Tab-separated table of C-alpha atoms in Angstrom:
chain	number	residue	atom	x	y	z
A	11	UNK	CA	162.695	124.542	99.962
A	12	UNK	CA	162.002	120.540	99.451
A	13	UNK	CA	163.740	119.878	102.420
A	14	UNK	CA	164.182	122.143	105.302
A	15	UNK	CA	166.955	120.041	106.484
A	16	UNK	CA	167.599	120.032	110.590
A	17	UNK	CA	170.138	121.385	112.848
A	18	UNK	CA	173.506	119.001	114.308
A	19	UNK	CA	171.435	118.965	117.352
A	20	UNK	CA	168.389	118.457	116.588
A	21	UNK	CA	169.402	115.370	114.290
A	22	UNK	CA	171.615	113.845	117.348
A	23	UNK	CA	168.361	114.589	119.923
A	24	UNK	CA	166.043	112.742	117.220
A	25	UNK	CA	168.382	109.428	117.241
A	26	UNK	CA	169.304	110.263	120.672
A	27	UNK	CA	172.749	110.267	120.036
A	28	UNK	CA	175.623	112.014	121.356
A	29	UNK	CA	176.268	115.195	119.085
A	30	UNK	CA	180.346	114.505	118.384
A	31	UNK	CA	178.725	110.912	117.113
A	32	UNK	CA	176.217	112.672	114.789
A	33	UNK	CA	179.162	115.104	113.671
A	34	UNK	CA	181.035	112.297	112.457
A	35	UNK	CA	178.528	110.284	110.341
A	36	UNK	CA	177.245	113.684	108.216
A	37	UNK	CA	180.940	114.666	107.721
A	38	UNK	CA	181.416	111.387	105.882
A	39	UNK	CA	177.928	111.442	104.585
A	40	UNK	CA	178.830	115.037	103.023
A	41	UNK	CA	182.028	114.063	101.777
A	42	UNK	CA	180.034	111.011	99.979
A	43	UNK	CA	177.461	113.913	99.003
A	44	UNK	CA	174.803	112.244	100.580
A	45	UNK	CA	173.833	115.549	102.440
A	46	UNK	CA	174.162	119.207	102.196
A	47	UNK	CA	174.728	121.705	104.873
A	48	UNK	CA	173.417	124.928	104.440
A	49	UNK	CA	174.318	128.315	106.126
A	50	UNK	CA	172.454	130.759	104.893
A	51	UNK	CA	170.040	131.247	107.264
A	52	UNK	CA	172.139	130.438	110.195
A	53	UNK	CA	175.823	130.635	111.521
A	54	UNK	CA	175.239	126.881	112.176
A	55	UNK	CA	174.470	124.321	109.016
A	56	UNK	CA	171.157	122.886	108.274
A	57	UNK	CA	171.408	119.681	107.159
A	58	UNK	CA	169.636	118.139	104.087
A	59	UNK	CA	169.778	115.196	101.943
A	60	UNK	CA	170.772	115.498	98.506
A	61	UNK	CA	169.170	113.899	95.587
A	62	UNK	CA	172.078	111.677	95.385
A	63	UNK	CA	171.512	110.393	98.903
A	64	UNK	CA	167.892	110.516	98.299
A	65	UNK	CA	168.271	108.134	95.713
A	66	UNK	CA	171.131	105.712	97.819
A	67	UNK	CA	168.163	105.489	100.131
A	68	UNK	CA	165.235	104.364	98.034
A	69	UNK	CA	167.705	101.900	95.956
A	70	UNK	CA	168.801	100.406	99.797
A	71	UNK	CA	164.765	100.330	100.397
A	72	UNK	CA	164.258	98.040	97.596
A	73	UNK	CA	167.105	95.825	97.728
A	74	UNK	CA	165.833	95.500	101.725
A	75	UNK	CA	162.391	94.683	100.310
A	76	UNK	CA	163.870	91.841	97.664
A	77	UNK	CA	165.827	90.129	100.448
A	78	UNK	CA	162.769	90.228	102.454
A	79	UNK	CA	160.390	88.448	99.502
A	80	UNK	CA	163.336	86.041	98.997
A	81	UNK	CA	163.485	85.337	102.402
A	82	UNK	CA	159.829	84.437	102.743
């Protein structure tokens, strides 16, 4: 797959992050469809972006960028 998305745990261990904290973010980020949890591999979700929050990201990154050039 594109993205082999990451476990809860692993995500929260990567920000270093309490897990219940992590929890809480991707269940709004999947309600906004942001990311994708996947459990067909596992009895626990893998957790992906979708091409919707792909896309929320990279128009973020250039806005970012803009405000930066203005800002110089």
């Amino acid at each position: 797959s594109k993205h082999p998305g990451k476990h809860l745990l692993e995500i929260a261990h990567a920000l270093d992050l309490n897990h219940h904290t992590v929890k809480w973010h991707i269940k709004k980020m999947y309600m906004a469809e942001l990311v994708e949890g996947d459990t067909s591999h596992s009895k626990y979700p893998v957790y992906y972006p979708t091409e919707t929050g792909i896309s929320s990201v990279q128009q973020l990154k250039i806005k970012k960028r803009k405000k930066t050039h203005k800002a110089s």
